[in-house]
Amino acid sequence: MDLKLLTYIVVGATFALYIGIAIWSRAGSTKDFYVAGGGVHPVANGMATAADWMSAASFISMAGLIAFMGYGGSVFLMGWTGGFVILAMLLAPYLRKYGKFTVPEFIGDRYYSNAARAVAVVCLIICSVTYVIGQMKGVGVAFSRFLEVDYGTGLLVGMAIVFFYAVLGGMKGITYTQIAQYCVLIMAYTIPAIFISLNLTGNPLPQLGLGSTMAGSETFLLDRLDQMVTELGFREYTTDVRLSGLNMFAYTMSLMIGTAGLPHVIIRFFTVPKVRDARSSAGWALVFIAILYTTAPAVAGMARLNFMQTIEPQPGQHLVYEERPQWFKNWETTGLLGFEDKNGDGRIQYSADKSVNEMVKVDRDIMVLANPEIAKLPNWVIALVAAGGLAAALSTAAGLLLAIASAISHDLLKGMITPDISEKAELRASRIAMAVAIAGAGYLGFNPPDFAAGTVALAFGLAASSIFPALMMGIFSQRVNKEGAIAGMIAGIGVTLFYVFQHKGIMFVASTAFLGDMPANWFLGIEPNAFGVVGAVVNFAVAFGVSALTAKPPEKIRDLVEHIRVPVGAEAAHSH
């Protein structure tokens, strides 16, 4: 069957499934809308959390980043998975025990201040909007290639789908839709990886295939890849750090604590019935995420090898441009792959030397989507990858938009402006807020800021520097007061935004495989996307400093902090 028709059928079928689930699980109350009625099973919630978490960045971009950064790309694997351990152990159970709908609501109550709640809402919106730009862009890119429409049309269709099932179903609709999306995206990621691993190494498990010998050879796959990249003048694939050891550490920590501070992920743990289920669902989420995250390095390494072997079939033998394969022509039409015959010999030369390199553009985001085409896999596998990429982008976009909508309707409107608003009016306000958020995200998708290339890592840095410290101090410190928390959040996100905008001219360079010397005015050589951890340190320092100079929190707040940390079973035994 023709690839275009097959892709329409597969993507259309998955979209019909998502919309059907949204109609079936329509939210009838604010509790349904915000936390799916609080009755989601931990395994189901773990699967929905995994889909919410594994965005277009995880599905499309991460393996592409690792493919071109090599070992340096491991910061994404370590940071994004390590953050879930922190979330499961230090945040999720305590926030679930507190039992409110949103992160700003907890911050407002814990720091006994509407001002603290308002600052948390602003921080949440900044983080979520920054993150959602990347998802909308991912939707547009995936549609533009596989459905052969222009980027703008693809983005509009994606916005309409998100609007329908997110606005109609709220958290209840999103939760069950995300379970379906997880199944689609994990099949779309692992099936091509198994095919390609079998082709290259004879091993059906990509995780083991990456460390295996090439089929019919004694050479290990990674040794072959190292040999190819170094022969062409690139840095060694398996050992090259990301700019510096300190930058690698800062980047990993920023992604890790940013993960634990992302509101759209934390809100998922309010949807389970009991406190114990919050920790359990975080564990299940980690299992479901690990399936993709342990496959990603194999996908990255094998994609880079296939790509280079296509362009240079034998050492020193360059591919004739007129004989380039169909996948190359397909991606050239998107503008994400570009060739310029610099020496006029009609052959494609790929090299680290820019004066020689004729591959003038190889967008790293094409690697996962192009990989099945490069490996000549069946059309149904290519169509499945299209559906998976769209599922990943749409699931996270929906979760982010719900976090933004609930912050506006529940925290600002009901919590601060009109406390006596009816449940029906609050639900309507939530849906209007989400519709406005979708329109705003779409606008930013059409007109991405000049630093949009690093938006996802930047969103984690902003969450790390603002929300994570406020939550940690709120749970584990009785001494931090409202003045300290407000000053800390403002200082943390302020210094991070200042550093980013100070260097916004180099944001694109900062978010790609940087090959030159690092700019002299980077603080300790830390790139803007990794600066969130410094912002977090500033947040903690300012909060503790200001709290030490001002009055202690009221006794009832100190008792609240103590109560949150006492296990439910122990509390029950003590009461008897």
Coordinates of C-alpha atoms in Angstrom, one line a residue:
M1 CA 0.0 0.0 0.0
D2 CA 1.1 3.6 -0.8
L3 CA 3.0 5.1 2.2
K4 CA 0.9 8.3 2.2
L5 CA -2.4 6.4 2.2
L6 CA -1.2 4.0 4.9
T7 CA 0.0 6.9 7.1
Y8 CA -3.4 8.6 6.8
I9 CA -5.2 5.3 7.8
V10 CA -2.9 4.6 10.8
V11 CA -2.8 8.2 12.1
G12 CA -6.5 8.7 11.5
A13 CA -7.3 5.5 13.4
T14 CA -5.3 6.5 16.4
F15 CA -6.9 10.0 16.4
A16 CA -10.4 8.4 16.2
L17 CA -9.4 6.3 19.2
Y18 CA -8.3 9.3 21.3
I19 CA -11.4 11.3 20.5
G20 CA -13.6 8.3 21.2
I21 CA -12.0 7.9 24.6
A22 CA -12.4 11.7 25.4
I23 CA -16.1 11.5 24.7
W24 CA -16.5 8.3 26.7
S25 CA -14.7 9.8 29.7
R26 CA -16.1 13.3 29.6
A27 CA -15.5 15.3 32.8
G28 CA -18.7 16.1 34.7
S29 CA -17.2 17.8 37.7
T30 CA -14.2 19.9 38.7
K31 CA -12.7 16.9 40.4
D32 CA -13.0 14.9 37.2
F33 CA -11.6 17.8 35.2
Y34 CA -8.6 18.4 37.5
V35 CA -7.7 15.0 39.0
A36 CA -9.9 12.5 37.1
G37 CA -12.1 12.0 40.2
G38 CA -9.1 10.8 42.2
G39 CA -9.8 7.2 41.3
V40 CA -7.2 6.2 38.7
H41 CA -5.4 2.8 39.3
P42 CA -1.6 3.2 40.0
V43 CA -0.6 1.1 37.0
A44 CA -2.9 3.0 34.7
N45 CA -1.7 6.3 36.2
G46 CA 1.9 5.1 35.7
M47 CA 1.2 4.5 32.0
A48 CA -0.6 7.9 31.6
T49 CA 2.3 9.6 33.4
A50 CA 4.8 8.0 31.1
A51 CA 2.8 9.3 28.1
D52 CA 2.5 12.7 29.7
W53 CA 6.2 12.7 30.3
M54 CA 7.5 11.3 27.0
S55 CA 7.0 14.3 24.8
A56 CA 8.1 15.1 21.3
A57 CA 11.4 15.8 22.9
S58 CA 11.8 12.2 24.2
F59 CA 10.3 10.5 21.1
I60 CA 11.7 12.7 18.3
S61 CA 14.5 14.8 19.7
M62 CA 16.4 12.8 22.3
A63 CA 17.7 10.0 20.1
G64 CA 18.6 12.7 17.5
L65 CA 20.6 14.6 20.1
I66 CA 22.4 11.5 21.3
A67 CA 23.1 10.5 17.6
F68 CA 25.1 13.7 17.1
M69 CA 26.4 14.3 20.6
G70 CA 27.3 10.7 21.5
Y71 CA 28.3 10.2 25.1
G72 CA 27.5 13.8 25.9
G73 CA 23.9 13.2 25.1
S74 CA 23.6 10.9 28.1
V75 CA 22.7 13.9 30.2
F76 CA 19.2 13.6 28.9
L77 CA 18.9 9.9 29.9
M78 CA 20.3 10.4 33.4
G79 CA 18.5 13.7 34.1
W80 CA 15.1 12.8 32.8
T81 CA 14.9 9.3 34.5
G82 CA 16.8 10.3 37.7
G83 CA 14.2 13.1 38.3
F84 CA 11.5 10.5 38.6
V85 CA 13.3 8.8 41.5
I86 CA 13.4 12.2 43.3
L87 CA 9.7 12.7 42.5
A88 CA 8.7 9.3 43.7
M89 CA 10.7 9.4 46.9
L90 CA 10.6 13.1 48.0
L91 CA 7.6 14.8 46.5
A92 CA 4.7 12.7 45.1
P93 CA 3.5 10.9 48.3
Y94 CA 3.6 14.0 50.5
L95 CA 1.8 16.2 47.9
R96 CA -0.9 13.4 47.5
K97 CA -1.3 13.2 51.2
Y98 CA -1.9 16.9 51.3
G99 CA -4.8 16.2 48.9
K100 CA -5.3 19.4 46.8
F101 CA -5.7 19.8 43.1
T102 CA -2.7 21.9 42.0
V103 CA 0.9 22.8 42.9
P104 CA 0.2 26.6 43.4
E105 CA -2.6 25.6 45.8
F106 CA -0.1 23.7 48.0
I107 CA 2.4 26.5 47.9
G108 CA -0.3 29.1 48.8
D109 CA -1.5 27.0 51.8
R110 CA 2.0 25.9 53.0
Y111 CA 3.3 29.5 52.8
Y112 CA 0.0 30.9 54.1
S113 CA 0.0 33.6 51.4
N114 CA -2.0 34.4 48.2
A115 CA 1.1 36.3 47.0
A116 CA 3.1 33.0 47.2
R117 CA 0.3 31.3 45.3
A118 CA 0.3 34.0 42.6
V119 CA 4.1 33.8 42.2
A120 CA 3.8 30.0 41.8
V121 CA 1.1 30.5 39.2
V122 CA 3.4 32.8 37.2
C123 CA 6.3 30.4 37.5
L124 CA 4.1 27.5 36.4
I125 CA 2.8 29.4 33.4
I126 CA 6.3 30.4 32.3
C127 CA 7.6 26.8 32.6
S128 CA 4.6 25.2 30.9
V129 CA 4.3 27.7 28.0
T130 CA 8.0 27.4 27.3
Y131 CA 7.6 23.6 27.2
V132 CA 4.5 23.5 25.1
I133 CA 6.1 25.5 22.3
G134 CA 8.3 22.5 21.5
Q135 CA 5.3 20.1 21.5
M136 CA 3.3 22.2 19.1
K137 CA 6.4 22.5 16.9
G138 CA 6.8 18.7 17.0
V139 CA 3.2 18.3 15.9
G140 CA 3.7 20.6 12.9
V141 CA 7.0 18.9 11.8
A142 CA 5.5 15.4 12.0
F143 CA 2.4 16.3 10.0
S144 CA 4.4 18.3 7.4
R145 CA 6.5 15.3 6.5
F146 CA 4.2 12.3 6.8
L147 CA 0.9 13.8 5.7
E148 CA 2.6 16.0 3.0
V149 CA 1.0 19.2 4.1
D150 CA 2.7 22.4 5.0
Y151 CA 3.9 23.1 8.6
G152 CA 1.1 25.6 9.3
T153 CA -1.7 23.2 8.2
G154 CA -0.2 20.4 10.3
L155 CA 0.0 22.6 13.4
L156 CA -3.7 23.8 13.0
V157 CA -4.9 20.1 12.7
G158 CA -2.9 19.2 15.8
M159 CA -4.3 22.2 17.8
A160 CA -7.8 21.2 16.8
I161 CA -7.3 17.6 18.1
V162 CA -5.8 18.7 21.4
F163 CA -8.6 21.3 21.8
F164 CA -11.2 18.6 21.3
Y165 CA -10.1 16.0 23.7
A166 CA -8.3 18.2 26.3
V167 CA -11.1 20.8 26.7
L168 CA -13.9 18.2 26.6
G169 CA -12.4 15.5 28.9
G170 CA -10.2 17.4 31.3
M171 CA -7.9 15.3 33.4
K172 CA -10.3 12.3 33.2
G173 CA -10.3 12.3 29.3
I174 CA -6.6 13.1 29.1
T175 CA -5.7 10.2 31.5
Y176 CA -7.4 7.5 29.5
T177 CA -6.4 9.0 26.2
Q178 CA -2.7 9.0 27.4
I179 CA -2.9 5.3 28.2
A180 CA -3.8 4.7 24.6
Q181 CA -1.1 7.1 23.4
Y182 CA 1.5 5.4 25.5
C183 CA 0.7 2.0 23.8
V184 CA 0.9 3.7 20.4
L185 CA 4.2 5.6 21.0
I186 CA 6.0 2.7 22.7
M187 CA 5.1 0.3 19.8
A188 CA 6.1 3.0 17.3
Y189 CA 9.5 3.4 19.1
T190 CA 10.5 -0.2 19.8
I191 CA 9.2 -2.1 16.7
P192 CA 11.6 -0.2 14.3
A193 CA 14.4 -0.5 16.8
I194 CA 14.0 -4.3 16.9
F195 CA 14.0 -4.5 13.1
I196 CA 17.1 -2.3 12.8
S197 CA 19.0 -4.1 15.6
L198 CA 18.3 -7.4 13.8
N199 CA 19.5 -6.0 10.5
L200 CA 22.7 -4.6 11.9
T201 CA 23.7 -7.1 14.7
G202 CA 21.3 -10.1 14.5
N203 CA 20.2 -9.3 18.1
P204 CA 16.5 -8.6 18.5
L205 CA 17.0 -6.6 21.7
P206 CA 18.2 -3.1 20.7
Q207 CA 19.6 -2.5 24.2
L208 CA 21.9 -5.5 23.7
G209 CA 22.4 -4.9 20.0
L210 CA 24.2 -1.6 20.7
G211 CA 26.9 -3.5 22.5
S212 CA 27.1 -6.4 20.1
T213 CA 29.2 -7.2 17.1
M214 CA 28.0 -6.3 13.6
A215 CA 26.2 -9.1 11.7
G216 CA 28.7 -11.3 9.9
S217 CA 31.7 -9.5 11.5
E218 CA 33.9 -9.5 14.5
T219 CA 33.7 -5.7 14.8
F220 CA 31.6 -4.2 17.6
L221 CA 28.9 -1.8 16.4
L222 CA 30.2 1.0 18.6
D223 CA 33.8 0.4 17.5
R224 CA 32.6 0.7 13.9
L225 CA 30.7 3.9 14.7
D226 CA 33.7 5.4 16.5
Q227 CA 35.9 4.5 13.5
M228 CA 33.5 6.1 11.0
V229 CA 33.0 9.4 12.9
T230 CA 36.8 9.9 13.6
E231 CA 37.7 9.1 10.0
L232 CA 35.4 12.0 8.9
G233 CA 37.0 14.4 11.5
F234 CA 34.2 14.2 14.2
R235 CA 34.9 13.6 17.8
E236 CA 34.8 10.1 19.1
Y237 CA 31.2 9.0 19.7
T238 CA 31.6 6.9 22.8
T239 CA 33.7 9.2 25.1
D240 CA 33.2 12.8 24.0
V241 CA 31.8 14.9 27.0
R242 CA 29.3 17.7 26.5
L243 CA 31.5 20.8 26.6
S244 CA 33.0 20.0 30.1
G245 CA 32.6 17.6 33.0
L246 CA 31.1 20.5 35.1
N247 CA 28.6 21.4 32.4
M248 CA 27.6 17.7 32.1
F249 CA 27.0 17.6 35.8
A250 CA 25.0 20.9 35.8
Y251 CA 22.9 19.9 32.8
T252 CA 22.1 16.5 34.4
M253 CA 21.1 18.0 37.7
S254 CA 19.1 20.8 36.1
L255 CA 17.1 18.2 34.1
M256 CA 16.7 16.0 37.2
I257 CA 15.3 18.5 39.6
G258 CA 13.4 20.2 36.8
T259 CA 11.6 16.9 36.2
A260 CA 10.7 16.7 39.9
G261 CA 9.4 20.3 39.7
L262 CA 7.3 20.1 36.5
P263 CA 3.7 20.9 37.4
H264 CA 2.1 18.8 34.6
V265 CA 3.9 15.7 35.9
I266 CA 3.3 16.4 39.7
I267 CA -0.5 16.9 39.1
R268 CA -0.7 13.3 37.9
F269 CA -0.1 12.0 41.4
F270 CA -3.2 13.8 42.6
T271 CA -5.3 11.4 40.5
V272 CA -4.8 8.2 42.5
P273 CA -7.0 7.1 45.4
K274 CA -4.4 6.8 48.2
V275 CA -1.0 8.1 49.3
R276 CA 0.6 4.7 48.8
D277 CA -0.7 4.7 45.2
A278 CA 1.2 7.9 44.4
R279 CA 4.6 6.3 45.1
S280 CA 3.5 3.1 43.4
S281 CA 2.4 4.9 40.2
A282 CA 5.7 6.8 40.2
G283 CA 7.4 3.4 40.2
W284 CA 5.3 2.1 37.4
A285 CA 5.8 5.3 35.4
L286 CA 9.6 4.7 35.7
V287 CA 9.2 1.1 34.4
F288 CA 7.2 2.3 31.4
I289 CA 9.5 5.2 30.7
A290 CA 12.6 2.9 31.0
I291 CA 11.4 0.8 28.0
L292 CA 11.8 3.9 25.7
Y293 CA 14.8 5.4 27.5
T294 CA 16.9 2.2 27.4
T295 CA 16.1 1.8 23.7
A296 CA 17.0 5.4 22.8
P297 CA 20.8 5.1 22.9
A298 CA 20.5 2.1 20.5
V299 CA 18.2 4.0 18.2
A300 CA 20.6 6.9 18.2
G301 CA 23.8 4.9 17.6
M302 CA 22.2 2.8 14.9
A303 CA 20.5 5.8 13.2
R304 CA 23.9 7.6 13.0
L305 CA 25.6 4.5 11.6
N306 CA 22.9 3.9 9.0
F307 CA 22.9 7.5 8.0
M308 CA 26.7 7.6 7.5
Q309 CA 26.9 4.3 5.7
T310 CA 24.2 5.5 3.3
I311 CA 26.2 8.6 2.4
E312 CA 29.6 6.8 2.4
P313 CA 29.0 3.2 1.4
Q314 CA 32.7 2.4 1.5
P315 CA 35.6 4.4 3.1
G316 CA 36.5 7.2 0.8
Q317 CA 33.7 6.3 -1.6
H318 CA 31.0 9.1 -1.6
L319 CA 27.4 8.7 -2.7
V320 CA 26.6 10.1 -6.1
Y321 CA 24.0 12.9 -5.5
E322 CA 21.8 11.9 -8.5
E323 CA 21.6 8.3 -7.1
R324 CA 20.6 9.4 -3.6
P325 CA 17.8 7.2 -2.1
Q326 CA 14.2 8.1 -1.8
W327 CA 14.3 8.9 1.9
F328 CA 16.9 11.6 1.2
K329 CA 14.7 13.2 -1.4
N330 CA 11.7 13.1 1.0
W331 CA 13.5 14.9 3.7
E332 CA 15.1 17.4 1.3
T333 CA 11.6 18.7 0.5
T334 CA 11.0 19.5 4.2
G335 CA 14.0 21.8 4.3
L336 CA 15.4 19.7 7.2
L337 CA 18.1 18.1 5.1
G338 CA 20.2 20.2 2.7
F339 CA 23.1 19.5 0.2
E340 CA 25.4 21.9 -1.6
D341 CA 27.9 20.5 -4.2
K342 CA 30.9 22.6 -3.1
N343 CA 33.5 21.0 -5.3
G344 CA 31.2 20.2 -8.3
D345 CA 31.9 16.5 -8.5
G346 CA 28.3 15.5 -8.1
R347 CA 29.0 13.4 -5.0
I348 CA 28.0 13.9 -1.3
Q349 CA 30.9 14.5 1.1
Y350 CA 30.1 14.4 4.8
S351 CA 32.8 15.8 7.1
A352 CA 33.5 17.7 10.3
D353 CA 35.5 20.2 8.2
K354 CA 32.9 22.8 7.2
S355 CA 34.9 23.9 4.1
V356 CA 34.6 20.3 2.8
N357 CA 31.2 19.2 4.3
E358 CA 28.5 19.3 1.6
M359 CA 25.7 18.2 4.0
V360 CA 25.0 21.8 4.8
K361 CA 21.9 20.9 6.9
V362 CA 21.1 17.7 8.9
D363 CA 18.5 18.6 11.4
R364 CA 19.0 16.2 14.3
D365 CA 15.2 15.9 14.8
I366 CA 14.8 13.9 11.6
M367 CA 16.8 10.9 12.9
V368 CA 14.1 8.9 14.6
L369 CA 11.5 9.7 12.0
A370 CA 13.8 9.0 9.0
N371 CA 15.5 5.9 10.6
P372 CA 12.9 3.4 9.4
E373 CA 13.1 4.9 5.9
I374 CA 16.9 4.8 5.9
A375 CA 16.8 1.2 7.0
K376 CA 14.3 0.3 4.3
L377 CA 11.7 -1.0 6.7
P378 CA 8.1 -1.8 5.6
N379 CA 5.7 1.1 5.0
W380 CA 3.5 0.1 7.9
V381 CA 6.4 0.5 10.3
I382 CA 7.1 4.0 8.9
A383 CA 3.4 4.9 9.3
L384 CA 3.4 3.6 12.9
V385 CA 6.4 5.9 13.7
A386 CA 4.4 8.9 12.4
A387 CA 1.5 8.0 14.7
G388 CA 3.9 7.5 17.6
G389 CA 5.6 10.9 17.1
L390 CA 2.2 12.6 17.0
A391 CA 1.0 10.7 20.1
A392 CA 4.1 11.8 22.1
A393 CA 3.7 15.4 21.2
L394 CA -0.1 15.5 21.7
S395 CA -0.1 13.7 25.0
T396 CA 2.4 16.1 26.6
A397 CA 0.7 19.2 25.1
A398 CA -2.6 18.1 26.6
G399 CA -1.0 17.7 30.1
L400 CA 0.7 21.0 29.9
L401 CA -2.4 22.8 28.8
L402 CA -4.4 21.3 31.6
A403 CA -1.7 22.5 34.1
I404 CA -1.9 26.0 32.7
A405 CA -5.8 26.0 32.7
S406 CA -6.1 24.8 36.2
A407 CA -3.5 27.4 37.5
I408 CA -5.6 30.1 35.9
S409 CA -9.2 28.9 36.8
H410 CA -8.6 27.1 40.1
D411 CA -5.7 29.1 41.6
L412 CA -6.2 32.6 40.3
L413 CA -10.0 32.7 39.8
K414 CA -11.4 30.5 42.5
G415 CA -8.4 30.7 44.9
M416 CA -7.9 34.5 44.8
I417 CA -10.3 36.6 42.8
T418 CA -13.8 35.1 43.2
P419 CA -13.7 32.4 46.0
D420 CA -17.5 31.8 45.9
I421 CA -17.6 30.9 42.2
S422 CA -19.8 27.8 41.5
E423 CA -18.4 24.5 40.3
K424 CA -20.1 24.8 37.0
A425 CA -18.7 28.3 36.4
E426 CA -15.2 27.2 37.5
L427 CA -15.4 24.3 35.0
R428 CA -16.4 26.7 32.2
A429 CA -13.6 29.0 33.2
S430 CA -11.1 26.1 33.0
R431 CA -12.3 25.2 29.5
I432 CA -12.0 28.8 28.3
A433 CA -8.6 29.1 29.9
M434 CA -7.5 26.0 28.1
A435 CA -8.8 27.2 24.8
V436 CA -6.9 30.5 25.2
A437 CA -3.8 28.5 26.2
I438 CA -4.1 26.4 23.0
A439 CA -4.5 29.5 20.9
G440 CA -1.4 31.1 22.6
A441 CA 0.6 27.9 22.2
G442 CA -0.4 27.6 18.6
Y443 CA 0.7 31.3 18.0
L444 CA 4.1 30.5 19.5
G445 CA 4.3 27.3 17.4
F446 CA 3.8 29.5 14.3
N447 CA 6.1 32.2 15.5
P448 CA 8.7 30.4 17.8
P449 CA 11.0 32.8 19.7
D450 CA 14.6 33.0 18.5
F451 CA 15.7 30.7 21.4
A452 CA 13.0 28.0 20.6
A453 CA 15.6 25.3 19.7
G454 CA 16.3 24.9 23.4
T455 CA 12.8 25.3 24.8
V456 CA 12.4 21.9 26.3
A457 CA 15.7 21.9 28.3
L458 CA 15.0 25.5 29.2
A459 CA 11.6 24.6 30.6
F460 CA 13.2 22.1 32.9
G461 CA 15.7 24.7 34.0
L462 CA 12.9 27.2 34.9
A463 CA 11.0 24.5 36.9
A464 CA 14.3 23.5 38.7
S465 CA 15.0 27.1 39.7
S466 CA 11.5 28.1 40.8
I467 CA 9.0 25.4 41.7
F468 CA 11.2 22.5 42.9
P469 CA 13.0 24.4 45.8
A470 CA 9.6 25.8 47.0
L471 CA 8.1 22.3 47.2
M472 CA 11.1 20.7 48.8
M473 CA 11.4 23.5 51.5
G474 CA 7.6 23.4 52.0
I475 CA 7.7 19.7 52.8
F476 CA 11.0 19.3 54.7
S477 CA 11.6 22.7 56.4
Q478 CA 9.4 24.1 59.1
R479 CA 11.4 27.3 59.2
V480 CA 11.0 28.6 55.7
N481 CA 8.2 31.3 55.7
K482 CA 6.2 33.1 53.1
E483 CA 8.8 36.0 52.7
G484 CA 11.6 33.5 52.1
A485 CA 9.6 31.4 49.7
I486 CA 8.4 34.3 47.6
A487 CA 11.9 35.9 47.5
G488 CA 13.5 32.5 46.7
M489 CA 11.1 31.8 43.8
I490 CA 11.5 35.3 42.3
A491 CA 15.3 35.2 42.7
G492 CA 15.7 31.7 41.3
I493 CA 13.6 32.1 38.1
G494 CA 14.8 35.7 37.7
V495 CA 18.5 34.8 37.7
T496 CA 17.8 31.9 35.3
L497 CA 15.8 34.0 32.9
F498 CA 18.4 36.8 33.0
Y499 CA 21.2 34.3 32.1
V500 CA 19.1 32.8 29.3
F501 CA 18.1 36.1 27.7
Q502 CA 21.6 37.5 28.2
H503 CA 22.8 34.7 26.0
K504 CA 19.7 34.3 23.8
G505 CA 21.8 35.0 20.7
I506 CA 23.6 31.8 21.3
M507 CA 20.7 29.7 22.4
F508 CA 20.5 27.8 19.2
V509 CA 24.2 26.9 19.5
A510 CA 23.7 26.0 23.1
S511 CA 21.0 23.5 22.3
T512 CA 22.8 21.7 19.5
A513 CA 26.0 19.6 19.3
F514 CA 28.4 22.5 20.1
L515 CA 31.7 22.0 18.3
G516 CA 33.7 25.1 19.0
D517 CA 35.1 26.7 22.1
M518 CA 32.5 27.7 24.7
P519 CA 31.7 31.4 25.0
A520 CA 34.0 33.2 27.4
N521 CA 31.1 34.9 29.3
W522 CA 29.4 31.7 30.3
F523 CA 29.4 31.3 34.1
L524 CA 32.0 28.5 34.9
G525 CA 31.4 27.3 31.3
I526 CA 27.8 26.3 32.1
E527 CA 25.5 26.7 29.0
P528 CA 22.1 28.5 29.4
N529 CA 20.0 25.3 29.1
A530 CA 21.9 23.8 32.1
F531 CA 21.7 26.9 34.3
G532 CA 18.6 25.9 36.2
V533 CA 20.6 24.1 38.8
V534 CA 22.4 27.4 39.6
G535 CA 19.0 29.1 39.8
A536 CA 17.9 26.4 42.3
V537 CA 20.9 27.1 44.5
V538 CA 20.1 30.8 44.4
N539 CA 16.5 30.0 45.3
F540 CA 17.4 27.9 48.3
A541 CA 20.0 30.4 49.6
V542 CA 17.7 33.4 49.3
A543 CA 14.7 31.5 50.9
F544 CA 16.7 30.3 53.9
G545 CA 18.5 33.7 54.2
V546 CA 15.3 35.8 54.1
S547 CA 13.5 33.3 56.4
A548 CA 16.2 33.6 59.0
L549 CA 15.8 37.4 59.1
T550 CA 12.0 37.3 59.4
A551 CA 9.4 35.8 61.7
K552 CA 8.8 32.0 62.0
P553 CA 5.8 30.6 60.2
P554 CA 2.6 30.3 62.5
E555 CA 2.5 27.2 64.7
K556 CA -0.4 25.6 62.6
I557 CA 1.8 25.8 59.5
R558 CA 4.7 24.1 61.3
D559 CA 2.2 21.4 62.5
L560 CA 1.0 21.0 58.9
V561 CA 4.6 20.3 57.7
E562 CA 5.0 17.7 60.4
H563 CA 1.6 16.1 59.5
I564 CA 2.4 15.9 55.8
R565 CA 5.6 13.8 56.5
V566 CA 4.0 11.3 59.0
P567 CA 3.1 8.0 57.2
V568 CA -0.6 7.4 57.1
G569 CA -0.4 4.0 58.9
A570 CA 1.8 5.5 61.7
E571 CA -0.6 8.4 62.1
A572 CA -3.6 6.0 62.4
A573 CA -1.8 3.9 65.0
H574 CA -0.9 6.9 67.0
S575 CA -4.5 8.2 67.1
H576 CA -5.6 4.8 68.6

